[in-house]
Coordinates of C-alpha atoms and ligand atoms in Angstrom, one line a residue:
X107 CA 0.0 0.0 0.0
X108 CA 1.4 3.4 -1.0
X109 CA -0.3 5.5 1.6
X110 CA 0.8 5.9 5.2
X111 CA -1.0 7.6 8.0
X112 CA -2.8 4.9 9.9
X113 CA -2.6 5.7 13.6
X114 CA -1.2 9.2 12.9
X115 CA -3.0 12.5 13.3
X116 CA -2.5 13.6 9.7
X117 CA -2.2 11.6 6.5
X118 CA 1.4 11.4 5.3
X119 CA 2.1 10.5 1.7
X120 CA 5.1 8.3 0.9
X121 CA 8.1 10.0 -0.8
X122 CA 7.3 8.2 -4.0
X123 CA 3.7 9.4 -3.9
X124 CA 4.8 13.0 -3.3
X125 CA 7.0 12.9 -6.4
X126 CA 3.9 12.2 -8.5
X127 CA 1.9 15.0 -7.0
X128 CA 2.8 17.3 -9.9
X129 CA 0.4 15.3 -12.1
X130 CA -3.2 16.4 -12.3
X131 CA -5.7 13.5 -12.6
X132 CA -8.6 14.5 -14.9
X133 CA -11.8 12.8 -13.7
X134 CA -15.2 12.5 -15.3
X135 CA -18.3 11.7 -13.2
X136 CA -21.0 9.4 -14.7
X137 CA -24.3 9.7 -12.9
X138 CA -25.1 13.0 -11.2
X139 CA -27.7 12.1 -8.5
X140 CA -27.4 12.2 -4.7
X141 CA -24.1 10.4 -4.2
X142 CA -22.4 12.2 -7.1
X143 CA -22.8 15.5 -5.3
X144 CA -21.0 14.0 -2.3
X145 CA -18.3 12.5 -4.5
X146 CA -17.6 15.6 -6.5
X147 CA -17.5 17.8 -3.4
X148 CA -14.8 15.4 -2.1
X149 CA -12.8 15.1 -5.3
X150 CA -12.7 18.8 -5.9
X151 CA -10.9 19.2 -2.5
X152 CA -8.2 16.7 -3.5
X153 CA -5.0 18.3 -4.6
X154 CA -4.0 16.5 -7.8
X155 CA -7.5 15.9 -9.1
X156 CA -9.6 18.0 -11.5
X157 CA -13.2 17.0 -12.3
X158 CA -13.5 17.8 -16.0
X159 CA -16.9 16.4 -17.1
X160 CA -20.2 15.0 -16.1
X161 CA -22.6 12.6 -17.7
X162 CA -26.2 11.7 -16.9
X163 CA -29.0 10.2 -19.0
X164 CA -31.2 13.0 -17.4
X165 CA -30.3 16.2 -19.3
X166 CA -31.8 18.6 -16.7
X167 CA -30.0 16.9 -13.9
X168 CA -26.6 17.0 -15.6
X169 CA -27.0 20.6 -16.5
X170 CA -27.9 21.6 -13.0
X171 CA -25.0 19.5 -11.7
X172 CA -22.6 21.0 -14.2
X173 CA -23.6 24.6 -13.1
X174 CA -23.3 23.8 -9.4
X175 CA -19.8 22.3 -9.8
X176 CA -18.5 24.6 -12.6
X177 CA -18.3 21.8 -15.2
X178 CA -18.6 23.0 -18.8
X179 CA -18.5 19.5 -20.3
X180 CA -21.9 18.0 -19.8
X181 CA -23.1 14.8 -21.6
X182 CA -26.1 12.6 -21.8
X183 CA -24.2 10.0 -23.9
X184 CA -21.3 8.3 -22.3
X185 CA -19.8 7.2 -25.6
X186 CA -19.6 10.8 -26.7
X187 CA -17.9 11.7 -23.5
X188 CA -15.3 9.1 -24.1
X189 CA -14.8 10.3 -27.7
X190 CA -14.6 14.0 -26.8
X191 CA -13.2 14.5 -23.3
X192 CA -9.6 14.2 -22.4
X193 CA -9.8 12.4 -19.0
X194 CA -7.7 9.8 -17.2
X195 CA -10.3 8.3 -15.0
X196 CA -14.1 8.0 -14.3
X197 CA -16.2 7.6 -11.3
X198 CA -19.3 5.6 -11.9
X199 CA -22.2 6.9 -9.7
X200 CA -25.2 5.7 -11.7
X201 CA -27.7 3.2 -10.2
X202 CA -26.5 -0.4 -9.6
X203 CA -27.8 -1.9 -12.8
X204 CA -25.6 0.5 -14.9
X205 CA -22.3 -0.3 -13.2
X206 CA -21.4 -3.3 -15.3
X207 CA -22.1 -1.9 -18.8
X208 CA -20.6 1.6 -17.9
X209 CA -17.5 0.1 -16.3
X210 CA -16.8 -2.2 -19.3
X211 CA -17.1 0.8 -21.7
X212 CA -14.8 2.9 -19.5
X213 CA -12.2 0.1 -19.4
X214 CA -12.4 -0.3 -23.2
X215 CA -11.8 3.4 -23.5
X216 CA -8.6 2.9 -21.4
X217 CA -9.9 4.8 -18.3
X218 CA -9.1 4.1 -14.6
X219 CA -12.4 3.3 -12.8
X220 CA -13.8 4.0 -9.4
X221 CA -17.2 2.3 -9.3
X222 CA -19.9 2.7 -6.7
X223 CA -21.1 -0.4 -4.7
X224 CA -22.5 -2.9 -5.3
X225 CA -20.0 -3.6 -8.1
X226 CA -22.7 -5.3 -10.2
X227 CA -26.0 -7.2 -9.9
X228 CA -24.4 -10.7 -9.8
X229 CA -21.0 -12.2 -9.2
X230 CA -20.5 -13.3 -12.8
X231 CA -20.7 -9.6 -14.0
X232 CA -18.5 -8.4 -11.1
X233 CA -15.8 -11.0 -11.8
X234 CA -16.0 -10.0 -15.5
X235 CA -15.4 -6.4 -14.5
X236 CA -12.4 -7.3 -12.3
X237 CA -10.8 -9.5 -15.0
X238 CA -11.3 -6.8 -17.7
X239 CA -9.7 -4.1 -15.5
X240 CA -6.8 -6.3 -14.7
X241 CA -6.3 -7.3 -18.3
X242 CA -6.4 -3.6 -19.4
X243 CA -4.0 -2.7 -16.6
X244 CA -6.2 0.1 -15.3
X245 CA -6.6 1.2 -11.6
X246 CA -9.9 -0.2 -10.4
X247 CA -11.6 0.4 -7.0
X248 CA -15.1 0.0 -5.6
X249 CA -16.4 2.5 -3.1
X250 CA -16.9 0.6 0.1
X251 CA -17.1 3.9 1.9
X252 CA -17.0 2.8 5.5
X253 CA -13.4 1.8 4.9
X254 CA -12.9 5.6 5.3
X255 CA -13.2 5.0 9.0
X256 CA -9.7 4.7 10.6
X257 CA -11.3 2.5 13.3
X258 CA -11.9 -0.3 10.8
X259 CA -8.5 0.1 9.3
X260 CA -7.0 -0.1 12.8
X261 CA -9.1 -3.2 13.7
X262 CA -7.9 -4.9 10.5
X263 CA -4.3 -4.0 11.3
X264 CA -4.6 -5.4 14.9
X265 CA -6.3 -8.6 13.6
X266 CA -3.6 -9.1 11.0
X267 CA -0.8 -8.6 13.5
X268 CA -2.3 -11.3 15.7
X269 CA -3.1 -8.9 18.6
X270 CA -6.7 -10.2 18.9
X271 CA -5.5 -13.9 18.8
X272 CA -7.9 -16.2 17.0
X273 CA -11.2 -14.4 16.2
X274 CA -14.0 -16.8 17.2
X275 CA -17.2 -14.7 17.1
X276 CA -18.4 -11.7 15.0
X277 CA -21.5 -9.6 15.4
X278 CA -22.2 -6.8 12.9
X279 CA -25.2 -4.7 11.9
X280 CA -26.0 -1.9 9.5
X281 CA -29.3 -0.3 10.3
X282 CA -31.3 2.4 8.5
X283 CA -34.8 3.6 9.2
X284 CA -35.9 5.5 6.1
X285 CA -38.9 3.3 5.4
X286 CA -40.4 4.1 8.8
X287 CA -39.4 7.7 9.2
X288 CA -38.8 10.8 7.1
X289 CA -35.3 11.8 8.1
X290 CA -34.2 11.4 4.4
X291 CA -37.5 12.7 2.9
X292 CA -40.5 10.8 1.7
X293 CA -39.5 7.7 -0.1
X294 CA -43.0 7.3 -1.6
X295 CA -42.5 10.3 -3.9
X296 CA -38.8 10.1 -4.6
X297 CA -37.3 8.1 -7.5
X298 CA -34.0 8.2 -5.7
X299 CA -35.5 5.9 -3.0
X300 CA -38.1 4.1 -5.1
X301 CA -35.5 2.5 -7.5
X302 CA -33.8 1.0 -4.4
X303 CA -37.1 -0.9 -3.6
X304 CA -37.6 -2.5 -7.0
X305 CA -35.7 -5.4 -8.6
X306 CA -37.0 -4.4 -12.0
X307 CA -35.2 -1.1 -11.5
X308 CA -32.0 -3.1 -10.8
X309 CA -32.0 -3.1 -7.0
X310 CA -30.9 -6.0 -4.9
X311 CA -32.7 -4.5 -2.0
X312 CA -31.2 -3.7 1.4
X313 CA -28.8 -6.7 1.0
X314 CA -27.2 -5.2 -2.2
X315 CA -27.5 -1.6 -1.1
X316 CA -26.1 -1.6 2.4
X317 CA -25.7 -5.3 3.3
X318 CA -22.8 -5.1 0.8
X319 CA -21.1 -2.5 3.0
X320 CA -21.5 -4.5 6.3
X321 CA -20.3 -7.7 4.6
X322 CA -17.1 -5.9 3.5
X323 CA -16.8 -4.2 6.9
X324 CA -17.2 -7.3 9.0
X325 CA -15.0 -9.4 6.7
X326 CA -12.1 -6.9 6.4
X327 CA -10.5 -7.8 9.7
X328 CA -11.5 -11.5 9.7
X329 CA -10.9 -12.8 6.2
X330 CA -12.9 -14.6 3.6
X331 CA -16.4 -16.1 4.1
X332 CA -16.7 -19.9 4.0
X333 CA -20.5 -20.2 4.0
X334 CA -23.6 -18.1 4.6
X335 CA -27.2 -18.7 5.6
X336 CA -29.5 -15.8 4.9
X337 CA -33.2 -14.9 5.4
X338 CA -34.6 -12.0 3.4
X339 CA -37.9 -10.3 3.9
X340 CA -39.9 -7.8 1.8
X341 CA -42.6 -6.2 3.8
X342 CA -45.8 -4.8 2.2
X343 CA -45.6 -1.2 1.1
X344 CA -48.5 0.7 -0.5
X345 CA -51.4 -0.7 -2.4
X346 CA -50.4 -3.9 -4.3
X347 CA -46.8 -2.9 -3.6
X348 CA -46.9 -0.4 -6.5
X349 CA -45.8 3.2 -6.3
X350 CA -44.7 5.9 -8.7
X351 CA -44.4 3.3 -11.5
X352 CA -42.2 1.0 -9.4
X353 CA -43.0 -2.5 -8.3
X354 CA -41.7 -2.6 -4.7
X355 CA -40.5 -6.2 -4.6
X356 CA -36.9 -5.9 -3.4
X357 CA -35.9 -7.1 0.1
X358 CA -35.9 -4.6 3.0
X359 CA -34.6 -6.7 5.9
X360 CA -31.8 -9.4 5.9
X361 CA -30.4 -11.6 8.6
X362 CA -27.3 -13.6 7.8
X363 CA -25.4 -16.2 9.8
X364 CA -22.0 -16.9 8.4
X365 CA -18.8 -18.9 8.9
X366 CA -15.4 -17.4 8.0
X367 CA -12.6 -19.4 6.6
X368 CA -10.8 -19.2 10.0
X369 CA -13.8 -20.9 11.6
X370 CA -15.2 -17.8 13.3
X371 CA -19.0 -17.6 13.4
X372 CA -20.9 -14.4 12.6
X373 CA -24.3 -12.9 12.8
X374 CA -24.8 -10.0 10.4
X375 CA -28.1 -8.1 9.9
X376 CA -29.3 -5.1 8.0
X377 CA -32.7 -3.4 7.5
X378 CA -34.4 -0.2 6.4
X379 CA -37.0 -0.4 9.1
X380 CA -34.8 0.3 12.1
X381 CA -36.2 3.7 13.2
X382 CA -34.8 5.8 14.9
X383 CA -31.5 4.8 13.3
X384 CA -30.5 6.8 10.2
X385 CA -27.3 5.1 9.3
X386 CA -25.8 3.0 12.0
X387 CA -22.9 0.5 11.6
X388 CA -21.6 -1.5 14.4
X389 CA -19.0 -4.4 14.6
X390 CA -18.0 -6.6 17.5
X391 CA -15.0 -8.9 17.1
X392 CA -14.3 -11.5 19.8
X393 CA -10.8 -13.0 19.7
X394 CA -9.2 -15.2 22.3
X395 CA -6.6 -12.5 23.1
X396 CA -8.7 -9.4 22.7
X397 CA -12.1 -8.1 21.7
X398 CA -13.0 -5.0 19.7
X399 CA -16.1 -2.9 19.3
X400 CA -16.6 -0.3 16.6
X401 CA -19.7 1.9 16.6
X402 CA -19.7 4.4 13.8
X403 CA -22.6 6.3 15.5
X404 CA -20.1 7.1 18.3
X405 CA -16.9 7.6 16.2
X406 CA -15.2 6.8 12.9
X407 CA -11.8 7.2 14.4
X408 CA -11.9 5.5 17.8
X409 CA -12.6 1.9 18.8
X410 CA -12.9 0.1 22.1
X411 CA -10.6 -2.8 22.9
X412 CA -10.6 -5.2 25.8
X413 CA -7.5 -7.3 26.2
X414 CA -7.2 -10.6 28.1
X415 CA -4.2 -10.9 30.4
X416 CA -3.8 -14.4 31.8
X417 CA -7.5 -15.3 32.1
X418 CA -8.5 -11.8 33.2
X419 CA -10.4 -9.5 30.9
X420 CA -9.1 -5.9 31.1
X421 CA -11.7 -3.1 31.1
X422 CA -12.7 -1.6 27.7
X423 CA -10.1 0.9 26.6
X424 CA -10.7 3.6 24.0
X425 CA -8.1 3.6 21.2
X426 CA -7.5 6.7 19.1
X427 CA -7.0 5.4 15.5
X428 CA -5.9 8.7 14.0
X429 CA -6.7 9.4 10.3
X430 CA -6.9 7.3 7.2
X431 CA -7.2 8.4 3.6
X432 CA -10.6 8.2 2.0
X433 CA -11.4 5.9 -0.9
X434 CA -11.4 9.0 -3.1
X435 CA -7.9 10.0 -2.0
X436 CA -6.7 6.4 -2.4
X437 CA -8.1 6.3 -5.9
X438 CA -6.5 9.5 -7.1
X439 CA -3.2 8.6 -5.6
X440 CA -3.4 5.1 -7.2
X441 CA -4.0 6.7 -10.6
X442 CA -1.1 9.2 -10.0
X443 CA 1.4 6.5 -9.0
X444 CA 0.1 3.5 -10.9
X445 CA 0.0 1.5 -7.7
X446 CA -3.3 -0.3 -7.2
X447 CA -4.9 0.2 -3.7
X448 CA -7.8 -1.4 -1.9
X449 CA -10.8 -2.0 -2.1
X450 CA -10.2 -3.2 -5.7
X451 CA -12.7 -4.8 -8.1
X452 CA -11.4 -8.3 -7.0
X453 CA -12.6 -7.4 -3.5
X454 CA -15.9 -6.1 -4.9
X455 CA -16.4 -9.3 -6.8
X456 CA -15.6 -11.5 -3.8
X457 CA -18.3 -9.7 -1.8
X458 CA -20.6 -10.0 -4.8
X459 CA -20.1 -13.8 -4.6
X460 CA -21.3 -13.6 -0.9
X461 CA -24.4 -11.6 -2.0
X462 CA -25.2 -14.3 -4.6
X463 CA -24.8 -17.0 -2.0
X464 CA -27.1 -15.1 0.4
X465 CA -29.8 -14.9 -2.4
X466 CA -29.4 -18.7 -3.1
X467 CA -29.5 -19.5 0.6
X468 CA -32.8 -17.5 1.0
X469 CA -34.3 -19.0 -2.1
X470 CA -33.5 -22.6 -1.1
X471 CA -33.6 -22.2 2.7
X472 CA -30.2 -23.7 3.1
X473 CA -26.6 -22.9 4.0
X474 CA -24.5 -22.1 0.9
X475 CA -20.8 -22.7 0.7
X476 CA -18.5 -20.2 -1.0
Ligands
LIG71 N1 -20.8 4.2 -1.2 C1 -21.9 4.7 -0.6 O1 -21.9 4.9 0.6 C2 -23.1 5.1 -1.4 C3 -24.1 5.9 -0.9 C4 -25.2 6.3 -1.7 C5 -25.3 5.7 -3.0 N2 -24.3 4.8 -3.4 C6 -24.4 4.2 -4.8 O2 -24.3 5.3 -5.8 C7 -25.0 4.9 -6.9 C8 -26.0 6.1 -7.2 O3 -26.8 6.3 -6.1 P1 -27.6 7.7 -5.9 O4 -28.1 7.7 -4.5 O5 -26.8 8.8 -6.3 O6 -28.8 7.5 -6.9 P2 -29.7 8.6 -7.6 O7 -30.9 7.9 -8.1 O8 -29.8 9.8 -6.8 O9 -28.8 9.1 -8.9 C9 -28.4 8.2 -10.0 C10 -28.2 9.1 -11.2 O10 -27.7 8.3 -12.2 C11 -28.4 8.6 -13.5 N3 -28.3 7.5 -14.4 C12 -29.0 6.4 -14.5 N4 -28.6 5.6 -15.5 C13 -27.5 6.2 -16.0 C14 -26.6 5.9 -17.0 N5 -26.7 4.7 -17.7 N6 -25.6 6.7 -17.3 C15 -25.4 7.9 -16.6 N7 -26.3 8.3 -15.6 C16 -27.3 7.4 -15.3 C17 -29.8 9.0 -13.0 O11 -30.4 9.7 -14.0 C18 -29.5 9.7 -11.7 O12 -29.3 11.1 -11.9 C19 -25.7 3.6 -6.6 O13 -25.0 2.6 -7.1 C20 -25.7 3.5 -5.1 O14 -25.7 2.2 -4.6 C21 -23.2 4.5 -2.7

């Protein structure tokens, strides 16, 4: 990894990285909805990155977006963007179903790609994206954004260094409440939320939307998944589950029990019905030498750790985890230096295989091996 800074107050770039800082990465954004606003605000703050163009199939939206962020090059056709715009990299922030086709086009045009999560709608497509990026030699990353927490980076570092001993038990959740409360507006009248409730609009429900994050988050310090057992549920919403032209058939609650390759057992659950939570992620790791608790509602940059001395558990201690680069910073630096960083498409595809296994488990009511 070419970035340092974990456990330090500020992010320090390696000497090699600093030498590359004279190069300005030209970035185009594809999809200009809610998440793209957050992304471009972040990218425009990164020294070494210039956002040069935007594309959206919705002309009004791309025009407003272009005006807001000072982007003259605005497109409704991604092929024209690739023909006419001089850019090194793209960030794909369109809905999930568009990730696979847009990414393959971007790779064919020789662009480095940051793609939003979930990487694709199925593992086959996700692995195809990973293989294509590797063959083309382009930088490829998927935006598992909770890796921006230095607490999870530190937990992974402690787990890898053996300080937790053998991890035996894992408990993780990602809870949202926007189906039960209006803290993010009224989903009933907003396409931004309605497409997330409909498989025909390319949504994999809560499992694909935020379950993908917590599967990555819980697995990052522990390792690969060996098997999963998953129960999905779609609760009734509106008359005949139809609203605003969308069929509301995508799952909105998921409970997963899993086994990791190291033998650890896990319970992982996620839902959009957990009022009053807006966006709550929590992870408990229980090792035979120490246990860790991360609660992102409390802090992104501290974790609690309880060590075992002899057979005695020490009281929970708060650990300051310092700062860590965001995925956006990692991506720009990877393009500048040509050194691939994590989370890459291979990681996105591995988690996509876990999602596929969860759907198969729910469909057939059985545990599925990975
Ligand atoms: N990493 C995170 O934490 C995080 C958070 C929110 C959303 N996301 C992801 O970001 C993506 C976008 O989500 P959003 O909330 O911004 O959705 P949104 O509905 O607000 O915006 C999506 C935009 O993409 C446009 N679009 C659709 N198809 C397109 C295509 N083929 N080419 C170009 N533009 C196209 C739509 O017109 C719309 O403007 C999703 O994949 C979502 O899962 C990730």
